[in-house]
PDB file of C-alpha atoms in Angstrom:
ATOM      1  CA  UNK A   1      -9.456 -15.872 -35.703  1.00 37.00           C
ATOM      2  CA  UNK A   2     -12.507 -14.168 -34.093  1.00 44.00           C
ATOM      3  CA  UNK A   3     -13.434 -16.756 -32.311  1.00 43.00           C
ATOM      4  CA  UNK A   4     -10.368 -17.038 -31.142  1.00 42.00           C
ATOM      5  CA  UNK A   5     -10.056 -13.214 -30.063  1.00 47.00           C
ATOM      6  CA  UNK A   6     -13.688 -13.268 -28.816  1.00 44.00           C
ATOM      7  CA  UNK A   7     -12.370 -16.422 -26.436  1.00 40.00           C
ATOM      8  CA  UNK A   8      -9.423 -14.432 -25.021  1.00 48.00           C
ATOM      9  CA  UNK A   9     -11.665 -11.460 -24.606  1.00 46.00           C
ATOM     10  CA  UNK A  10     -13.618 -13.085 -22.503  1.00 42.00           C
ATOM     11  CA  UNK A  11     -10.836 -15.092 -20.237  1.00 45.00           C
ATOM     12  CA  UNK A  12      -9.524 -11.496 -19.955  1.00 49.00           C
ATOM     13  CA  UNK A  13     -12.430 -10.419 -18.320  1.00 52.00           C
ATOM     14  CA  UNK A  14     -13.691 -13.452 -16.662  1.00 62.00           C
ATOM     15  CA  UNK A  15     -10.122 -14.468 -14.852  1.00 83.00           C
ATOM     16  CA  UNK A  16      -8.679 -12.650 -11.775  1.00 95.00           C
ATOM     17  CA  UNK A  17      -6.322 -10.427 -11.356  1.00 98.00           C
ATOM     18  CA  UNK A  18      -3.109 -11.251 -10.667  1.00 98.00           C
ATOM     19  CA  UNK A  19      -1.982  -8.562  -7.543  1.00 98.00           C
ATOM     20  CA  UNK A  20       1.869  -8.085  -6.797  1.00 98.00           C
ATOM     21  CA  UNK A  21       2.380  -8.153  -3.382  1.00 98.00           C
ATOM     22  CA  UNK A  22       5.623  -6.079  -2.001  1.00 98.00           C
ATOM     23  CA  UNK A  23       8.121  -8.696  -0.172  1.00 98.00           C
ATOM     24  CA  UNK A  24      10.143  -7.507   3.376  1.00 98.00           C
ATOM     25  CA  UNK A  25      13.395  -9.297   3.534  1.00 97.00           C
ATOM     26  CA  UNK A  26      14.174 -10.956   6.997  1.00 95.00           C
ATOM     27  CA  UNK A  27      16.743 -13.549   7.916  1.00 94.00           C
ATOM     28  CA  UNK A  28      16.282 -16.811   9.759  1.00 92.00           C
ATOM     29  CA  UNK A  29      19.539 -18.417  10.626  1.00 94.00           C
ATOM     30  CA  UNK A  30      22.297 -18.072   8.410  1.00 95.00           C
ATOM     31  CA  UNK A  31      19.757 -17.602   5.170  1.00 97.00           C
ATOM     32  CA  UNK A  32      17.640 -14.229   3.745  1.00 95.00           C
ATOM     33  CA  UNK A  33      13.913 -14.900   3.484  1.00 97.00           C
ATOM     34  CA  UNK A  34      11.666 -12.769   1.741  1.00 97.00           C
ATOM     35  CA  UNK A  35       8.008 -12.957   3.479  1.00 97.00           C
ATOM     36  CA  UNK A  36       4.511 -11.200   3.272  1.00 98.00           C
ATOM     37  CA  UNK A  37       2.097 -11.126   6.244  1.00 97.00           C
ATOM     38  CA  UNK A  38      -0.885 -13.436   5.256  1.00 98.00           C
ATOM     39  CA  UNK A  39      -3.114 -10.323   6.344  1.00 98.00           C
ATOM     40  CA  UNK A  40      -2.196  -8.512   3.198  1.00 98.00           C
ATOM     41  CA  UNK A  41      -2.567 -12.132   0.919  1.00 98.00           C
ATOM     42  CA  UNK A  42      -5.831 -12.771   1.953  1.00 98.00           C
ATOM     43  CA  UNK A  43      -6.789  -8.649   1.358  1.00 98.00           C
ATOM     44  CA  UNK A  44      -6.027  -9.920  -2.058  1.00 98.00           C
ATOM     45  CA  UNK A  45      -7.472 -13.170  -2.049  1.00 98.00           C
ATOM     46  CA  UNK A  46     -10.750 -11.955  -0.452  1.00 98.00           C
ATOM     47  CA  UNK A  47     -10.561  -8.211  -0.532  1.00 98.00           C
ATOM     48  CA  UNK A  48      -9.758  -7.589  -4.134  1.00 98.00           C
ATOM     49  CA  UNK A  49     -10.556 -10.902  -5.136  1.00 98.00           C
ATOM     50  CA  UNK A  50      -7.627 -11.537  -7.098  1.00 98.00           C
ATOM     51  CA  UNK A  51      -4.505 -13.929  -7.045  1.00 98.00           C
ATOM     52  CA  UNK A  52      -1.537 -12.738  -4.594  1.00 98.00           C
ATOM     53  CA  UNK A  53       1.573 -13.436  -6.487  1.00 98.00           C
ATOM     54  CA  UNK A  54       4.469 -12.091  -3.557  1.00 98.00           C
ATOM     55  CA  UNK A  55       7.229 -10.272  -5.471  1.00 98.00           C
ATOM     56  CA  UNK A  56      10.784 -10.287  -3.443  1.00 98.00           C
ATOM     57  CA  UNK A  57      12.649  -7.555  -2.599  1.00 98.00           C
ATOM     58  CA  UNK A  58      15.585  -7.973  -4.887  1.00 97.00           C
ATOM     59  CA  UNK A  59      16.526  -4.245  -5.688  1.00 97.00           C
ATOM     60  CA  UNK A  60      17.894  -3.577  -9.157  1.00 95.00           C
ATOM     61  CA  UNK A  61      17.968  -7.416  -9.859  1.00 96.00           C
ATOM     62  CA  UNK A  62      14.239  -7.699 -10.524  1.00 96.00           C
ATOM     63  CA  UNK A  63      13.327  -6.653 -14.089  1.00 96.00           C
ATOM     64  CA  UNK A  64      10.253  -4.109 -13.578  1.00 96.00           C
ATOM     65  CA  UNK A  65       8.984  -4.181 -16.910  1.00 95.00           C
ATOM     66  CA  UNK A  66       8.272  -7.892 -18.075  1.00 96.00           C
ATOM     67  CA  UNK A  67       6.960  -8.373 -13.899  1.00 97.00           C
ATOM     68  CA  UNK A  68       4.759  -5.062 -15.207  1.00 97.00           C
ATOM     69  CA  UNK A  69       3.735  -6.330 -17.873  1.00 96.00           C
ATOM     70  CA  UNK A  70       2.722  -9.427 -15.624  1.00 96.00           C
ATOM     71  CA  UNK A  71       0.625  -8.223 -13.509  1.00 98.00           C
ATOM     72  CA  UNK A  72      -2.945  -6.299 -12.945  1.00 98.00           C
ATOM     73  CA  UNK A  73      -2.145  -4.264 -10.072  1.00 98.00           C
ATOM     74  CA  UNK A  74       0.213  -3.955  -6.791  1.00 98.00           C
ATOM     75  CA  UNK A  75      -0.403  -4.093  -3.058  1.00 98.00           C
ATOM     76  CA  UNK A  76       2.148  -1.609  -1.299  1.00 98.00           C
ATOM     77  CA  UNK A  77       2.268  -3.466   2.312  1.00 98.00           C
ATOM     78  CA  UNK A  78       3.182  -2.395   5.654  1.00 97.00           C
ATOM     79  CA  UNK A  79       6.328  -3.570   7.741  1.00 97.00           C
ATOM     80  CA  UNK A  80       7.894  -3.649  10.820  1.00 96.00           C
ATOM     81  CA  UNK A  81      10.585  -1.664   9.232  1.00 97.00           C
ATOM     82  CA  UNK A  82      10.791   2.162   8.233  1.00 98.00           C
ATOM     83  CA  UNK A  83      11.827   3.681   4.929  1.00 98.00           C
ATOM     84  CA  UNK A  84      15.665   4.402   5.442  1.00 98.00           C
ATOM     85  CA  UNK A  85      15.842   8.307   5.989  1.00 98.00           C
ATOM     86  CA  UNK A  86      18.593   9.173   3.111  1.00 98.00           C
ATOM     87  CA  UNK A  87      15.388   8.729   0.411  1.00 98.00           C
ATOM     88  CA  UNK A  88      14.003  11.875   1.830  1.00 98.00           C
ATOM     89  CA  UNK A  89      17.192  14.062   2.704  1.00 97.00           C
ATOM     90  CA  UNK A  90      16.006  13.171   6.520  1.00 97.00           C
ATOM     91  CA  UNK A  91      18.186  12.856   9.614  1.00 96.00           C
ATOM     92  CA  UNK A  92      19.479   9.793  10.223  1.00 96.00           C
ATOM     93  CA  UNK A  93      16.980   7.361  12.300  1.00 97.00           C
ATOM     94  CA  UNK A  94      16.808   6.338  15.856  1.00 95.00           C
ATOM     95  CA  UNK A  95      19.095   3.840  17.597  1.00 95.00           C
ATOM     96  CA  UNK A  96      17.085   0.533  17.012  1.00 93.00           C
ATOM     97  CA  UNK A  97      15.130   1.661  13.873  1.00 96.00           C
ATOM     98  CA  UNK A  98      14.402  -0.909  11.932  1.00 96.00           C
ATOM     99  CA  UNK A  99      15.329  -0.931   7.940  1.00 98.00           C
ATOM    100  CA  UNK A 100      15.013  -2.813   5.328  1.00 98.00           C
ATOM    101  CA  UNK A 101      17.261  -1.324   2.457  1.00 98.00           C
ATOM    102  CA  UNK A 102      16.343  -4.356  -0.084  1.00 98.00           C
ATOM    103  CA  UNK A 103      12.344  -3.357   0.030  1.00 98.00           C
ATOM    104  CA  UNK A 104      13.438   0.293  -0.346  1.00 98.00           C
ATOM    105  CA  UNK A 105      15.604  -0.606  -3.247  1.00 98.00           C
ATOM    106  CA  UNK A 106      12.585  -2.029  -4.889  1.00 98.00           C
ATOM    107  CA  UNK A 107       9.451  -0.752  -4.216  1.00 98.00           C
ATOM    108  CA  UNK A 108      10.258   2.926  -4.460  1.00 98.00           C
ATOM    109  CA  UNK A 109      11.547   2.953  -8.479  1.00 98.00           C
ATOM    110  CA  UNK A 110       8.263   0.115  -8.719  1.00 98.00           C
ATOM    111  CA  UNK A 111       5.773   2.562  -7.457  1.00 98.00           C
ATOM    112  CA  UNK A 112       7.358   5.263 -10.278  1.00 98.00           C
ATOM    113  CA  UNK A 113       7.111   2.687 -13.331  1.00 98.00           C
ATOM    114  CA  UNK A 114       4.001   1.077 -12.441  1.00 98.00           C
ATOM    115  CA  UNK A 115       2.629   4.956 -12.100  1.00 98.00           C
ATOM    116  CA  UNK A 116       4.084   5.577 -15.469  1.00 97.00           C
ATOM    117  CA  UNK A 117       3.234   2.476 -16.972  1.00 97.00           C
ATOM    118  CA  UNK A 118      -0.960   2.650 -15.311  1.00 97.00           C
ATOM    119  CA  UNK A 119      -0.611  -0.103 -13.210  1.00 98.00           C
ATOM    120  CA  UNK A 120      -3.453  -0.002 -10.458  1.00 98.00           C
ATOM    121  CA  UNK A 121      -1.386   0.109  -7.013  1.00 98.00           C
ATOM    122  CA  UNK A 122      -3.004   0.231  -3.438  1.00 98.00           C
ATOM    123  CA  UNK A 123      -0.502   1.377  -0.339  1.00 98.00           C
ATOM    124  CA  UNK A 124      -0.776   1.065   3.343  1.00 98.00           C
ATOM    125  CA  UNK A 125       0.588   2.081   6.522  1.00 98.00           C
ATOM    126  CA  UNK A 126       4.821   1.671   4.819  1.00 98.00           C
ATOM    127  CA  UNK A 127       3.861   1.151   1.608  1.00 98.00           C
ATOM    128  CA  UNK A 128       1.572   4.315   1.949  1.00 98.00           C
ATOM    129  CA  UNK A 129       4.825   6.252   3.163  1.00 98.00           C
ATOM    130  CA  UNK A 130       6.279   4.640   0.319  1.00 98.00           C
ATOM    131  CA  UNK A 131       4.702   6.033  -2.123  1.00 98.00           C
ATOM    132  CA  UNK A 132       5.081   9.652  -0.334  1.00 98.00           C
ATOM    133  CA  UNK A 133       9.139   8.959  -0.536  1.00 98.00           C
ATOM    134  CA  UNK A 134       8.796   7.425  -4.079  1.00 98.00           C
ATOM    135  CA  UNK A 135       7.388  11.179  -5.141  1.00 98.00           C
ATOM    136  CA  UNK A 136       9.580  13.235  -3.190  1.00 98.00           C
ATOM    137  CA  UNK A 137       7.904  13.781  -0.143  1.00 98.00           C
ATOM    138  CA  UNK A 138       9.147  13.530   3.178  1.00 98.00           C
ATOM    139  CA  UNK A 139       8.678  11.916   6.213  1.00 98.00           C
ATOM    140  CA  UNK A 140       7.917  12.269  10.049  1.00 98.00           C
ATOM    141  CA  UNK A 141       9.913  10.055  11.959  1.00 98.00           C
ATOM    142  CA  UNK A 142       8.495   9.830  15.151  1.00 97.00           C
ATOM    143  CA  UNK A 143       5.191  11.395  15.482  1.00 97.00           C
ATOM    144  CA  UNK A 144       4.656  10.968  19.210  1.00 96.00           C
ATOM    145  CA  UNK A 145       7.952  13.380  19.897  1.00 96.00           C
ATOM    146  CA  UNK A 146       6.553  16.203  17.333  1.00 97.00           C
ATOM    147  CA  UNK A 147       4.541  18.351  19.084  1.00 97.00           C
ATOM    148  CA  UNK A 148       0.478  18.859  18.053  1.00 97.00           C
ATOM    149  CA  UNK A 149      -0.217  15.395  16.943  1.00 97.00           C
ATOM    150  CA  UNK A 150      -2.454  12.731  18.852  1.00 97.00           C
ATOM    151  CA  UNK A 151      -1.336   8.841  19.544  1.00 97.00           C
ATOM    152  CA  UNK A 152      -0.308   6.892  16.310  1.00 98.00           C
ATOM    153  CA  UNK A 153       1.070   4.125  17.628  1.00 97.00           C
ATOM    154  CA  UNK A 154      -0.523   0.512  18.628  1.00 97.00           C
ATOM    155  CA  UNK A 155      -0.662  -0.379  22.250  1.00 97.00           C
ATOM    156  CA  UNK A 156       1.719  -2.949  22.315  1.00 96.00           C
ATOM    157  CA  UNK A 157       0.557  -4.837  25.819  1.00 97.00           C
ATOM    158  CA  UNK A 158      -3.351  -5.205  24.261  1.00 97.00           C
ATOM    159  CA  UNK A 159      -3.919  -7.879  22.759  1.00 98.00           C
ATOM    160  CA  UNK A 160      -3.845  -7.849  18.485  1.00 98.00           C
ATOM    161  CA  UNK A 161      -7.621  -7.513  18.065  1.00 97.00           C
ATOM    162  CA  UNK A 162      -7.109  -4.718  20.042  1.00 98.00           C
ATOM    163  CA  UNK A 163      -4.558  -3.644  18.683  1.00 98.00           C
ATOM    164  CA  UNK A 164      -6.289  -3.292  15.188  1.00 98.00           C
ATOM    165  CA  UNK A 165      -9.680  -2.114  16.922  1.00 98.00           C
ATOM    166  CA  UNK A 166     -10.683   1.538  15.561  1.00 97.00           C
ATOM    167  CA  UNK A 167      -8.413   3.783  16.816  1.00 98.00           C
ATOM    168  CA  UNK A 168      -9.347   7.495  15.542  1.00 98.00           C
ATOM    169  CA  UNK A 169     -11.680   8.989  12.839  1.00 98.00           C
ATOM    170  CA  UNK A 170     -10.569  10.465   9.458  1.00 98.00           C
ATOM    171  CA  UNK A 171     -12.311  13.040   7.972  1.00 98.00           C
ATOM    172  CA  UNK A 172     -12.767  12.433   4.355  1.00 98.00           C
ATOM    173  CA  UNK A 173     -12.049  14.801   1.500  1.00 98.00           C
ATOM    174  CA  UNK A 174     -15.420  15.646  -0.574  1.00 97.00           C
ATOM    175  CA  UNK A 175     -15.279  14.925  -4.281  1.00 97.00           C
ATOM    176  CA  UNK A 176     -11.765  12.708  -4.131  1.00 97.00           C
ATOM    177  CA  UNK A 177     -11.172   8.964  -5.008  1.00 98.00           C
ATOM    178  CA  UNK A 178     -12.039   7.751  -1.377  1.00 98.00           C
ATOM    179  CA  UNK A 179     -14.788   9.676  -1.144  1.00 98.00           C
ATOM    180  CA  UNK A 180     -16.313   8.146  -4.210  1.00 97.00           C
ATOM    181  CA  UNK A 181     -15.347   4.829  -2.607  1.00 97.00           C
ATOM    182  CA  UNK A 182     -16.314   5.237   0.920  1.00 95.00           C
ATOM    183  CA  UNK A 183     -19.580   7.181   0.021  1.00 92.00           C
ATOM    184  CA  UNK A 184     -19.211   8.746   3.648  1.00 94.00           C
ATOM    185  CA  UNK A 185     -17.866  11.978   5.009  1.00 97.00           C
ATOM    186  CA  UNK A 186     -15.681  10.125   7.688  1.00 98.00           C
ATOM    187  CA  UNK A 187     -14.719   6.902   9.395  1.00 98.00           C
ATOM    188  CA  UNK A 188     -13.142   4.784  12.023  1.00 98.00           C
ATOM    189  CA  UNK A 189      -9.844   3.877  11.039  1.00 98.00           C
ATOM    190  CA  UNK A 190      -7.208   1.461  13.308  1.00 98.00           C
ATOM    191  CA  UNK A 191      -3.751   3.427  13.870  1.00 98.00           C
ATOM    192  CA  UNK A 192      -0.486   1.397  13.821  1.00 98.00           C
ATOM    193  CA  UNK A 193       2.387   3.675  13.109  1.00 98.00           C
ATOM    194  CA  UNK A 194       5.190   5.496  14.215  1.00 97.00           C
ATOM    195  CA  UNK A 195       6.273   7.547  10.854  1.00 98.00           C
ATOM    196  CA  UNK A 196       4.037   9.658   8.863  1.00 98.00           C
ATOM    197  CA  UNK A 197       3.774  12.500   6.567  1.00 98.00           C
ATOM    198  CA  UNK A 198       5.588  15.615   7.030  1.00 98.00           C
ATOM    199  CA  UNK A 199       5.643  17.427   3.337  1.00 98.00           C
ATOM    200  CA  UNK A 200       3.543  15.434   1.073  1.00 98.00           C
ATOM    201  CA  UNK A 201       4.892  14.878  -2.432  1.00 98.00           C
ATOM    202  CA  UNK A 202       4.288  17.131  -5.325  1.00 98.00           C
ATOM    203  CA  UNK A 203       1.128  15.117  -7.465  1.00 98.00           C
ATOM    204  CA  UNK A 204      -0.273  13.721  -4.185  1.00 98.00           C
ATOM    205  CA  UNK A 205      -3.718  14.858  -3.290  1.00 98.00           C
ATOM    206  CA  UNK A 206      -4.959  14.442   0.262  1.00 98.00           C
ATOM    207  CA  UNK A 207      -7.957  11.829   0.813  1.00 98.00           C
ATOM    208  CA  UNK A 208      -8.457  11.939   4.104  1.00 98.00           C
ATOM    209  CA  UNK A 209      -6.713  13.847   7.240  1.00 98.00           C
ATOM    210  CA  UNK A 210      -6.912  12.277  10.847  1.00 98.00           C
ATOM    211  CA  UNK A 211      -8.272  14.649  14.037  1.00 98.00           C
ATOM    212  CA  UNK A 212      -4.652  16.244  14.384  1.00 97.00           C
ATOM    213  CA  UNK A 213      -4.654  17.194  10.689  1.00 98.00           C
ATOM    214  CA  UNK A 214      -2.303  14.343   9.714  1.00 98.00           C
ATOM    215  CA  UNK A 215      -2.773  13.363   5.927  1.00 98.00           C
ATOM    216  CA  UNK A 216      -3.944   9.466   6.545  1.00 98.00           C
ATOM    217  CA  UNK A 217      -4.717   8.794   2.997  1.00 98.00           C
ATOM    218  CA  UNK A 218      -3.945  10.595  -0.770  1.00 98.00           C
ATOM    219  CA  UNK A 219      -3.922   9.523  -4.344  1.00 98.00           C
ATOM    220  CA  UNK A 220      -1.668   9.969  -7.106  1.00 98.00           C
ATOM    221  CA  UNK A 221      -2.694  12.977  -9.276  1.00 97.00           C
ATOM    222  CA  UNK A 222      -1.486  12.658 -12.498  1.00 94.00           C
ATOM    223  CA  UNK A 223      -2.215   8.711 -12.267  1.00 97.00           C
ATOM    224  CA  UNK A 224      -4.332   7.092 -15.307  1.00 97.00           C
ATOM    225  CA  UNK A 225      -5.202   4.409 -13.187  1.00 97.00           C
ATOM    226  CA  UNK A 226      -6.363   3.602  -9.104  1.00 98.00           C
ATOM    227  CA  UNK A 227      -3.187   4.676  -7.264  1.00 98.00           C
ATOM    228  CA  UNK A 228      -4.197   5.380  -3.813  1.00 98.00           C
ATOM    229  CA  UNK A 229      -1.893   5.388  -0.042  1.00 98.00           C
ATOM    230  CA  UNK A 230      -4.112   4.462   3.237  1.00 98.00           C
ATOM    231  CA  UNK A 231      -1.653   5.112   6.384  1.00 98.00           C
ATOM    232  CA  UNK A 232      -4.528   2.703   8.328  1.00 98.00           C
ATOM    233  CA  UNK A 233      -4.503  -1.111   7.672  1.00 98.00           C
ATOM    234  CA  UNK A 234      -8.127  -2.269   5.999  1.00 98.00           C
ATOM    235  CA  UNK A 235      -6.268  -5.297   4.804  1.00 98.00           C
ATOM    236  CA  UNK A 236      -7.365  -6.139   8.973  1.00 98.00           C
ATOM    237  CA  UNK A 237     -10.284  -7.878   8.996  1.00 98.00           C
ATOM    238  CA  UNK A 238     -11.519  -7.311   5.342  1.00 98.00           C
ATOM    239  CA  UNK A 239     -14.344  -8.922   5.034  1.00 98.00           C
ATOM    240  CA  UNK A 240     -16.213  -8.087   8.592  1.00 98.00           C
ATOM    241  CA  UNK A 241     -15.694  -4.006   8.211  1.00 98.00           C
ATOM    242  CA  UNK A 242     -17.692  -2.604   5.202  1.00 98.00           C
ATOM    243  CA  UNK A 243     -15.362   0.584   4.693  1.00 98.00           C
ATOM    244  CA  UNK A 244     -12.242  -1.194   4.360  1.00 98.00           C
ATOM    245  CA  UNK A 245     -13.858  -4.021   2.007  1.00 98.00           C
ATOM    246  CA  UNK A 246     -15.164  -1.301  -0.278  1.00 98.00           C
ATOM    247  CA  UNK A 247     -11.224   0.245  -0.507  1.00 98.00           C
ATOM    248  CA  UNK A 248     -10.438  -3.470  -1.583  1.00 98.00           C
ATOM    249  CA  UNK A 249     -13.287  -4.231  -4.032  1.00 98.00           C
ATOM    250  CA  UNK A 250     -12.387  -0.177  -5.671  1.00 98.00           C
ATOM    251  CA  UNK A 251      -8.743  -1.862  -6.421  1.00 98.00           C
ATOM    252  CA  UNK A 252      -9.867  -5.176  -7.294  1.00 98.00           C
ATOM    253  CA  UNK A 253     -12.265  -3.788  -9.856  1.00 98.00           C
ATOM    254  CA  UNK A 254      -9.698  -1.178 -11.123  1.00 98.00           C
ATOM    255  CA  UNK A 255      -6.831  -4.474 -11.676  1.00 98.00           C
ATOM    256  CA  UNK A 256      -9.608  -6.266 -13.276  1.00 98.00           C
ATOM    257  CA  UNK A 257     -10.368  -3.532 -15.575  1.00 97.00           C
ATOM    258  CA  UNK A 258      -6.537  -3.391 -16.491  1.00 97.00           C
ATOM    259  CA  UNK A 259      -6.955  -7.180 -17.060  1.00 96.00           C
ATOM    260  CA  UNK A 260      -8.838  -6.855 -19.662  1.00 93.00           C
ATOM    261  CA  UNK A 261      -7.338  -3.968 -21.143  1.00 84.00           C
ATOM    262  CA  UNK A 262      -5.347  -4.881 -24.851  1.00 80.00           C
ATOM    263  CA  UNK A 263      -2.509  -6.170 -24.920  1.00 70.00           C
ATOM    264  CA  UNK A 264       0.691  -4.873 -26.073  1.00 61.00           C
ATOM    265  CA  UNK A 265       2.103  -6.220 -28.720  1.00 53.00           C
ATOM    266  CA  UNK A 266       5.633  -6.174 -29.649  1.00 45.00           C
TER     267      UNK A 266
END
């Protein structure tokens, strides 16, 4: 029997993590797809090295706490869509918004239970706006028509390595989570968004603000685990820029750590 438990001890520790990865619903044709950008899988994959296992957006049909149970940590991703507005009392959106109700339906009560529950959980760029909504923040809608804030959004006509170049610095909050990650006072961050905070949820601590005072990152307070929201996207590139590989490796060593944790037993 103990070398039996000493055996699974050391699988537990050994293995990797198995990382939920937030699904966007799409269609193509006549049939719903749920998809994942393979930027965000191989963050996982290489970043965090752990095992992507893509979790569709199925609302109030997915069970949360046997896929909990399941799994060592979740990757809150970015979209091409915007959380829908109602979520945060907010005026309706702009003609040609794009929304994906399903993902709302899911990821916001999944951020709640996996905070209650001690889940590690990473967001960025929607997933980091997520997590604001999830909490009860609220939400800027278009940043570029509010007055005092700099350029958010991608350059559309540049090519995508452009695109995902550095855009802006962030200065870094002393004595936080991503200062004990980063190790640096500031950094070059890429800028991809249209939405971002506008009252930041009660529990949420800032991480780092961008030149205009925007909060770009925060983490989750009252969380026993890793729980922190990027609005950038390190999942870009992981592995050739050494600030957004060390947010990855922070959140891959925080779902191994819950991997090895003890199991519940019933």
């Amino acid at each position: 029997m103990q070398a039996a438990t000493r055996a699974d001890t050391i699988m537990s520790e050994t293995r990797k993590p198995l990382i939920g990865i937030s699904c966007c619903t799409t269609t193509f044709g006549p049939h719903p797809f749920h998809m994942v950008g393979e930027k965000y899988i191989l963050g996982v994959l290489q970043g965090a090295d752990g095992l992507p296992l893509l979790i569709p957006a199925l609302g109030t049909q997915l069970p949360l706490e046997p896929l909990l149970d399941s799994l060592d940590g979740l990757l809150f991703t970015g979209s091409p869509s915007n959380v829908e507005p109602h979520h945060y009392a907010g005026p309706d959106s702009a003609p040609g918004t794009r929304h994906d109700p399903q993902r709302d339906a899911t990821t916001l009560p999944l951020i709640r239970a996996a905070i209650e529950r001690g889940v590690p959980l990473l967001g960025l760029c929607r997933g980091f706006q997520e997590m604001n909504v999830a909490f009860g923040g609220s939400l800027h809608q278009r940043l570029h028509e509010v007055p005092g804030f700099i350029e958010h959004r991608e350059d559309t006509t540049q090519p995508v390595e452009v695109q995902y170049g550095p855009a802006h610095e962030v200065r870094i909050e002393p004595g936080g989570l991503l200062d004990r990650i980063a190790g640096c006072s500031s950094a070059q961050v890429n800028s991809l968004h249209t939405q971002g905070v506008d009252r930041l949820a009660p529990g949420l601590q800032p991480e780092a603000t961008a030149p205009d005072g925007l909060i770009e990152a925060f983490s989750v307070t009252a969380a026993s685990n890793f729980a922190l929201g990027v609005q950038w996207h390190p999942e870009w590139k992981v592995m050739e820029n050494p600030f957004y590989l060390r947010i990855f490796k922070a959140f891959g060593d925080a779902c191994r750590a819950h991997a090895a944790r003890p199991k519940r037993t019933v």
